[in-house]
Every structure is written in structure tokens, then in C-alpha cells.
């Protein structure tokens, strides 16, 4: 048993439902007790979805517990088949149903005799994999099913598209800014004169999946979903794939160069260098912005980064390579992908954090006292408590992370968005200077609430003068100054903190 | 269509509601010295963290005991695991009571929470109350019922002397402020509330002697009522619930009649409230409403809305206890006769899919429904009100009647104000 207050990734069935409900005309039936259909609320509220979420529950109640589901699941599948005429019904086990150990595969076989729709059982183990892994797995399972359906001669019948084309794999329901990201990718490919063959799963019909092998290559913008499918298509049809995320100018360039290399190797002459230069230096504002004088104030600022593997790693790289910000540490809750993550960021971070424990996150943030945090909604709240600004860069997210306006994180427009986000997250420029010179707007004595209290050893006393001086220090650094002064006093065995001690502490530690 | 009596139906039970463990979110706030430990899986945790929204960040006194594969396959010892976690909670928060909320998983693997609790209680020195609030058996607000029923056993028990007037205990969790308002209304009739279940502190649980009078404040408290009657030998006052001015008056009158008090000024008080609601009533008059059903407050709110001049087509409800809700159902019937309006059909364990078909046919002015259906219905030009809000708002007593109508009229007024929603006018 594990004492948990909060979790970064949800249970496996949520991943399966996110994939199933992203396809068009696919219905998911959860084998679940009453109340487990909370996914529908999230879809309807967070995505502000106008249609009914294509997910229903085949309820597990006391009777099912006593006698088994019997015909119930089969009837529910066949009923949904008649009511909605879906192309595919995905039967989704939940944590409850997986302990019941009913033969769901048998239900699926029997239901498919009668139903017009295809019926699949999502192959996910609730106690071993998380939401994101389940999503990855379910997507591959569905793709494999429809490829296999074409029969053994299928490979010989495949014809590639005339012009170079790509499949975009990933981007799904409740994904972090996924819809905007996909639009941005579409724009880039249109500008490079590369066709989009299919985008899966979002908005695609399952009967289109057999066209996947027509593409020249696959794009996997998010490591968390799509990698398995790309690997499968690679092993089955030798379709190369690019799993780099085009987030940040440096990574977009590398992403485009990889695509160029693949296309050239397939006999298509192309050169994206001019496009990359033009976009980087003249279309996107981010490169110029980080050169502009205002951004000099960012030098020496410190940040910490946390999120899913894709967003945290790429964001850390942007901070380090493109903004000149010191990334004290970067971390991810995708523990299963820890090796990749470490490889990506350890060259420039002092430390790499792999955890899904938010209490640990809170204490790490308190210890490192960054100038800004880039993380999930959880880190935003930790930051709020400690008075440290936070930009949200990854799921899990709230409704405000499903903005109505165009806010991609990928591509050149994404770089602009990210630059704004970073800049706005720091207290910067003139405001910063004025606060320092004139002692800030707020001079209340109230301590910012921190998780880790500063030294409260009773022997340390602040004189009135020193206390007044402390209260003049801007709120967002006051705690830090207080702690460092107290550390200095303790080190020098001083009990009364006077103005002199404060200044001496400041001299000894020029970083405050 | 104009039947003389209420009709009851039962459908398939394929409907959307919150999991009963959601009761943790309001009970931990109500019982200030408590800690709620939900023993379940990631699914339970995910639901709670999303349903509770920002509350989760306020360091709530609740946590998951997340079951791992070793727990499911009994490789780990339940007792030792729970002891480790509860000692941690004791160290960090030092609560006066720990509630263990059993879930579907603990039911299926038959974890003997009721057996482990007394032993562990002795070992760690903190009372442990076990409530099985799982989705196999219950819906949404019934979670509170399971917790209060378990707490009823922990209330102290003194002996009532033969000549003494039996005390009055009110059961049901409502905000302290609302509880005070209701106590005051009763005080005006010379009746003292001797205790509330739950009390704001676990250490102040009310004394319930044999023969005490108990009365429910919410329609979903059947188990608590049963426990109080059978196990504590208390006498249940069966009354409509104090929701709406009509319900509140009936509730107080019933208590008065039990104590042999002739109520004074109640009629005027009710009238005064109705008069203050006139703006809302003009919006609601002759409008129709459809309850999809998910929180068991449906009968009482429907009864109030019919009294406000609305027509109720259907009252969906997760579970209908005709005995515990007898007085409320009777009042519903009376109100329908008085208003000469159709008797609504009461649909227990509704089927949401069929209900949406019926909603298309009836096109009611307002559908009271869960959040899973609200946006899709709005997109089809059907006004909705989220039913969950009734659970989290103050709706009891005379002065909160306006809160209910604020909720009900908001979607109707909002659409009237929005010019862009009528696309043809731009």
C-alpha cells in the first residue's frame, strides 16, 4: 500500500479511453462499477466537448460480484452496436474488473458474432502500467488489428503516395495543447510541400488505418503516445519514423533535418536549410527575442522543470540552450522512460529527478529555491504556496490549460508561445530593478507560506532595525534572504541579527 | 397523462453519477478533527483528485491508501500495511479519528476492514471508523449515508429516565451555518436540538439514548435512519425534508407534532419566503423540468419546483427508499394535486441513453443532470443545470430556498441574456 495524496498519471483505463474516444465512431464500454465513468465528465468539461462522450459502462454491481457478468457485457456491446452503429467497440477493463478475472476475451468473441462493429478487448494490466503507457499500447493494438485484418497479402499490395507524405501519430483527447500542436505541424508540412497521409488517432476512422503504410515516414511528436505504433509499423513495413519533438527552435531544426535525411534516402531531393533559417530568424520571434536587451535579465536566473518526459526534457533544453537560464534540475513522473530522460538532460542539469511523489517535489522545490518553476498544475500550486512563479508545461492540467485561443507548444508558433510563457514567469526587467531599489510594493510583515520553514531556532533574534529592513525586501525573495542571513548568523555563532549582520551576510553571499 | 398517483419504474441502472467516495470531500470539511483514508486503487484516487478540483491543493485531511499488486494478491499483510500508513497519518496530522473508506476493490478482495480496525485502533490509540462507500452498492451521496451509519455506533449512550423528555438528534451533514439556522427555527417553536450527527468535531458526537427522537435532514440517509432505529433504539420522525419553504415548514411541523407543540407563525414565515421569491417564480412559472437523477435529492427538489409552478416530467433517482422518504412522497403527491399538475414519473436506476431519447421527445425547458451530459445537451439547445451543485450548495431551511432557485433559474436567465447564443440574430 502506498499513501498517496495526488498522482501525476491516471489509471490505465483512462489511457485506453482517451485513445478510443479520439477516433471517430469508436465506442468504448468500460467493465466498471457505478461512478467509474468519470472520464465522460472530464471530456465534457475540460475539452468542452459538444458531443456525448462515446463511452458507456457495463455496470459491475453486487449481482455481477455474486454470479458473474453472464450475458450483461455481451448484451451491452450488442445494444451499443445497434444504437450507435460504431465501427469498433473497445471493451475496457478497469482495476475492479481485472481482479474479478472474468473471461472478458470470451465476451468479446461472443459479442462479435452478433455485432456489426468490430469488437476488441483492451489489453492493459491495471496494476502494472499507467495511463500513458496504456494509451500507447491501445493505439498500437487498434492499428495492428486493422492491419492484420487486411490479410497476409497486404504488404505486397501497398503503394506509397506519389508525393512524400507523413503520418502524425499522437495527439489525442485530453492531451496537453495537442489540438493546437497538430495544427501547427500541419502548417509546417504544408509549407514544406509534404503531404499528410493520416493523423491518428484524433478524428480518424478505423477503416482508414489500412492506409497508414502509404506514408513515407511517421512522425511521433510525443514519446508517451505513438512510439509503440511507430515501432510496429517500422518492423512490419520498414517505415522509418522521427521521434524527436519539434519543440523549441533547436529541436525543430533537428526534427526537420531528420525528415529531410529520410526523404533524401528514399530518393526525394529536398533541402530544408533555407526554410529552417528563414523560420528561425525571421518568422519566429523567439530567437530574436532571446537576443534582445530585455532578455539579458534572464541570465543567471534559475529554474526547475518537471512534467511528462516529452515536455519536461524539451522544455529544459529550451531554457538552457535558447534562453541561457540555469536549469537546476529537471524531472519526470514517467518513471518507465527514465533512461531516455536522463540521457536527454543530464548534460546540463545538476540533477535529474525521477519520481511520482508530489511531496518529494514540494521539498525539492523548497530546497532549491528557483526563480521560476515549469511544471504541471501540481507544481503551480506548490509555487503558489512558496511565492515562486510557475508556468504550466505538461499534463496533468486544469480547464485553463484547454485555452480557446491558438496556443501550440510545437513548431515555430509554439516557440513564440513558449518564449512568452518563460518571460512572463519571471519577475523581470524594470520591475525587478525597481523592486530592488525601492524595496518592493508590498511591505507587510506576513511571511509567505513555505512548505519548509526557515530556521526557527529560538536563539536567533532579529533586532527591530534588521526586522524593518527585512520587511522592505520584496516578498518573493524575502524568505530566501531571511534564511541565508540566519544561516550566516548561525555559522558565525551570532544570536542577535542586527543590520550589520544582515549586510555582512549579503556580502558573504553575493547571490542574494 | 393526469394519473392520480405517483408511478414508479425501474430501468437498467446505466446512468452517470459520482462514486460514493466523493462524500470524503465534504465530510472532511464538516468533521474538523477527522482524517479520511480511502483504501482503493488509482481509479479512486484519480476520480477524487479530479472531482475535488482545487480543494486537493489545500492539504486536505484525506489520502488514498493505494493498493498495489502485492496487496491484491495477498502477498502483503493488510494489517501491517494499514498500520504503517495510519501511524504515518498520526505522526503528520494527529487526527481524533481516522475514517477508512472501503471501495470496490476492498469488497472484491474481501479485505476485512471491520475486523482489522478494532485491533489497530487499540494499537495506535486513535478511533478508526469503517464505512464501505463503494460503487458496487451505492451512488454519490449515499457515501455519506454509509459514513454516518458507521458513526452512529460510536455515539455515546446514556440512559433516558422515564420522566425525561426524549432528546432530539438531527442527522445529516450540512454546513455549520445552515445547521445553526435550522436550530434557530426550531428554537422559535420552543424545541431544542440536542445534537447533530455528525458534529463539527468527532470528539463531540451527540449522546443518543434509547428512545431519543431522530430526524433526517437529507433524503439519502436511509441506512443511517435504519441503524439509529434498529441498533440505537431511537425513534425516527418521518417528515419531508427541509428543502424549500414548503419542505422546511412541513419538517418543523412534524417535529412540533411529535413534541406536542402547536407551531406558531410558521404559515406566515413560509408565506414571507414565497413572497421574497416572486422574481424567481415568474421565471419558472409554466416551465418544465426533467431530472436525470444522480444524487437522491431529486424528489425533494422536484416537489419544491412543482410548488414554484413548474411541471416535472420525470424524476430520475438512483435509489428510492419508499419508507424513509414516505412523508416526502406524500407531500409530492399533495403538491401535485394542489397545483393540478401532472404526476411525474419516478424512475429508479435510470438508463441515461433512454432518458436522452425521452428528453428529445419532451423537450423540457430545463434538464437537471450530471456534468457528463450537460455540455452535449446545451449544444443541442437544451438548457441544463448541473445536479452536483445542489449537493455542494446550502439548500436547507427557509432562508436558503433562494439558493435553490438561483441555481435553477440561472441557465434560463443566462440564455435570455446571451445574444450570441441565438446565432440567427448576429
JSON list of N, CA and C in Angstrom, two decimals, chain B residues 290-315:
[
{"chain": "B", "resi": 290, "resn": "UNK", "atom": "N", "xyz": [-36.80, 18.24, -16.20]},
{"chain": "B", "resi": 290, "resn": "UNK", "atom": "CA", "xyz": [-36.56, 16.80, -16.28]},
{"chain": "B", "resi": 290, "resn": "UNK", "atom": "C", "xyz": [-35.35, 16.50, -15.40]},
{"chain": "B", "resi": 291, "resn": "UNK", "atom": "N", "xyz": [-35.52, 15.62, -14.43]},
{"chain": "B", "resi": 291, "resn": "UNK", "atom": "CA", "xyz": [-34.39, 15.23, -13.57]},
{"chain": "B", "resi": 291, "resn": "UNK", "atom": "C", "xyz": [-33.80, 13.91, -14.09]},
{"chain": "B", "resi": 292, "resn": "UNK", "atom": "N", "xyz": [-32.54, 13.93, -14.50]},
{"chain": "B", "resi": 292, "resn": "UNK", "atom": "CA", "xyz": [-31.95, 12.67, -14.94]},
{"chain": "B", "resi": 292, "resn": "UNK", "atom": "C", "xyz": [-31.63, 11.78, -13.75]},
{"chain": "B", "resi": 293, "resn": "UNK", "atom": "N", "xyz": [-31.30, 12.38, -12.63]},
{"chain": "B", "resi": 293, "resn": "UNK", "atom": "CA", "xyz": [-31.14, 11.59, -11.40]},
{"chain": "B", "resi": 293, "resn": "UNK", "atom": "C", "xyz": [-29.72, 11.16, -11.13]},
{"chain": "B", "resi": 294, "resn": "UNK", "atom": "N", "xyz": [-29.15, 11.65, -10.04]},
{"chain": "B", "resi": 294, "resn": "UNK", "atom": "CA", "xyz": [-27.84, 11.15, -9.65]},
{"chain": "B", "resi": 294, "resn": "UNK", "atom": "C", "xyz": [-27.48, 11.38, -8.19]},
{"chain": "B", "resi": 295, "resn": "UNK", "atom": "N", "xyz": [-28.30, 12.15, -7.42]},
{"chain": "B", "resi": 295, "resn": "UNK", "atom": "CA", "xyz": [-27.84, 12.43, -6.06]},
{"chain": "B", "resi": 295, "resn": "UNK", "atom": "C", "xyz": [-28.88, 12.20, -4.97]},
{"chain": "B", "resi": 296, "resn": "UNK", "atom": "N", "xyz": [-30.04, 11.67, -5.30]},
{"chain": "B", "resi": 296, "resn": "UNK", "atom": "CA", "xyz": [-31.13, 11.35, -4.37]},
{"chain": "B", "resi": 296, "resn": "UNK", "atom": "C", "xyz": [-31.83, 12.56, -3.74]},
{"chain": "B", "resi": 297, "resn": "UNK", "atom": "N", "xyz": [-31.41, 13.78, -4.13]},
{"chain": "B", "resi": 297, "resn": "UNK", "atom": "CA", "xyz": [-32.15, 14.95, -3.65]},
{"chain": "B", "resi": 297, "resn": "UNK", "atom": "C", "xyz": [-33.35, 15.21, -4.55]},
{"chain": "B", "resi": 298, "resn": "UNK", "atom": "N", "xyz": [-33.51, 14.40, -5.60]},
{"chain": "B", "resi": 298, "resn": "UNK", "atom": "CA", "xyz": [-34.42, 14.73, -6.69]},
{"chain": "B", "resi": 298, "resn": "UNK", "atom": "C", "xyz": [-35.87, 14.91, -6.24]},
{"chain": "B", "resi": 299, "resn": "UNK", "atom": "N", "xyz": [-36.38, 14.00, -5.38]},
{"chain": "B", "resi": 299, "resn": "UNK", "atom": "CA", "xyz": [-37.80, 14.07, -5.02]},
{"chain": "B", "resi": 299, "resn": "UNK", "atom": "C", "xyz": [-38.10, 15.41, -4.32]},
{"chain": "B", "resi": 300, "resn": "UNK", "atom": "N", "xyz": [-37.24, 15.76, -3.37]},
{"chain": "B", "resi": 300, "resn": "UNK", "atom": "CA", "xyz": [-37.49, 16.99, -2.61]},
{"chain": "B", "resi": 300, "resn": "UNK", "atom": "C", "xyz": [-37.40, 18.24, -3.49]},
{"chain": "B", "resi": 301, "resn": "UNK", "atom": "N", "xyz": [-36.41, 18.28, -4.35]},
{"chain": "B", "resi": 301, "resn": "UNK", "atom": "CA", "xyz": [-36.27, 19.47, -5.20]},
{"chain": "B", "resi": 301, "resn": "UNK", "atom": "C", "xyz": [-37.42, 19.54, -6.20]},
{"chain": "B", "resi": 302, "resn": "UNK", "atom": "N", "xyz": [-37.81, 18.38, -6.74]},
{"chain": "B", "resi": 302, "resn": "UNK", "atom": "CA", "xyz": [-38.95, 18.35, -7.68]},
{"chain": "B", "resi": 302, "resn": "UNK", "atom": "C", "xyz": [-40.21, 18.86, -6.99]},
{"chain": "B", "resi": 303, "resn": "UNK", "atom": "N", "xyz": [-40.44, 18.38, -5.77]},
{"chain": "B", "resi": 303, "resn": "UNK", "atom": "CA", "xyz": [-41.63, 18.82, -5.01]},
{"chain": "B", "resi": 303, "resn": "UNK", "atom": "C", "xyz": [-41.63, 20.34, -4.85]},
{"chain": "B", "resi": 304, "resn": "UNK", "atom": "N", "xyz": [-40.45, 20.90, -4.50]},
{"chain": "B", "resi": 304, "resn": "UNK", "atom": "CA", "xyz": [-40.35, 22.36, -4.34]},
{"chain": "B", "resi": 304, "resn": "UNK", "atom": "C", "xyz": [-40.60, 23.07, -5.68]},
{"chain": "B", "resi": 305, "resn": "UNK", "atom": "N", "xyz": [-40.04, 22.54, -6.75]},
{"chain": "B", "resi": 305, "resn": "UNK", "atom": "CA", "xyz": [-40.19, 23.22, -8.04]},
{"chain": "B", "resi": 305, "resn": "UNK", "atom": "C", "xyz": [-41.63, 23.15, -8.56]},
{"chain": "B", "resi": 306, "resn": "UNK", "atom": "N", "xyz": [-42.33, 22.07, -8.25]},
{"chain": "B", "resi": 306, "resn": "UNK", "atom": "CA", "xyz": [-43.74, 21.99, -8.65]},
{"chain": "B", "resi": 306, "resn": "UNK", "atom": "C", "xyz": [-44.52, 23.07, -7.90]},
{"chain": "B", "resi": 307, "resn": "UNK", "atom": "N", "xyz": [-44.18, 23.21, -6.63]},
{"chain": "B", "resi": 307, "resn": "UNK", "atom": "CA", "xyz": [-44.80, 24.27, -5.84]},
{"chain": "B", "resi": 307, "resn": "UNK", "atom": "C", "xyz": [-44.47, 25.66, -6.39]},
{"chain": "B", "resi": 308, "resn": "UNK", "atom": "N", "xyz": [-43.35, 25.77, -7.09]},
{"chain": "B", "resi": 308, "resn": "UNK", "atom": "CA", "xyz": [-42.97, 27.04, -7.72]},
{"chain": "B", "resi": 308, "resn": "UNK", "atom": "C", "xyz": [-43.68, 27.25, -9.04]},
{"chain": "B", "resi": 309, "resn": "UNK", "atom": "N", "xyz": [-44.53, 26.29, -9.45]},
{"chain": "B", "resi": 309, "resn": "UNK", "atom": "CA", "xyz": [-45.29, 26.46, -10.69]},
{"chain": "B", "resi": 309, "resn": "UNK", "atom": "C", "xyz": [-44.70, 25.72, -11.88]},
{"chain": "B", "resi": 310, "resn": "UNK", "atom": "N", "xyz": [-43.67, 24.91, -11.66]},
{"chain": "B", "resi": 310, "resn": "UNK", "atom": "CA", "xyz": [-43.08, 24.17, -12.78]},
{"chain": "B", "resi": 310, "resn": "UNK", "atom": "C", "xyz": [-43.79, 22.84, -12.99]},
{"chain": "B", "resi": 311, "resn": "UNK", "atom": "N", "xyz": [-43.62, 22.28, -14.18]},
{"chain": "B", "resi": 311, "resn": "UNK", "atom": "CA", "xyz": [-44.10, 20.94, -14.46]},
{"chain": "B", "resi": 311, "resn": "UNK", "atom": "C", "xyz": [-42.90, 20.01, -14.47]},
{"chain": "B", "resi": 312, "resn": "UNK", "atom": "N", "xyz": [-43.00, 18.93, -13.73]},
{"chain": "B", "resi": 312, "resn": "UNK", "atom": "CA", "xyz": [-41.89, 17.97, -13.71]},
{"chain": "B", "resi": 312, "resn": "UNK", "atom": "C", "xyz": [-42.29, 16.76, -14.54]},
{"chain": "B", "resi": 313, "resn": "UNK", "atom": "N", "xyz": [-41.51, 16.48, -15.61]},
{"chain": "B", "resi": 313, "resn": "UNK", "atom": "CA", "xyz": [-41.83, 15.33, -16.46]},
{"chain": "B", "resi": 313, "resn": "UNK", "atom": "C", "xyz": [-41.36, 14.03, -15.83]},
{"chain": "B", "resi": 314, "resn": "UNK", "atom": "N", "xyz": [-40.12, 14.05, -15.38]},
{"chain": "B", "resi": 314, "resn": "UNK", "atom": "CA", "xyz": [-39.56, 12.78, -14.91]},
{"chain": "B", "resi": 314, "resn": "UNK", "atom": "C", "xyz": [-38.62, 13.05, -13.75]},
{"chain": "B", "resi": 315, "resn": "UNK", "atom": "N", "xyz": [-38.70, 12.21, -12.74]},
{"chain": "B", "resi": 315, "resn": "UNK", "atom": "CA", "xyz": [-37.73, 12.29, -11.65]},
{"chain": "B", "resi": 315, "resn": "UNK", "atom": "C", "xyz": [-36.89, 11.03, -11.68]}
]
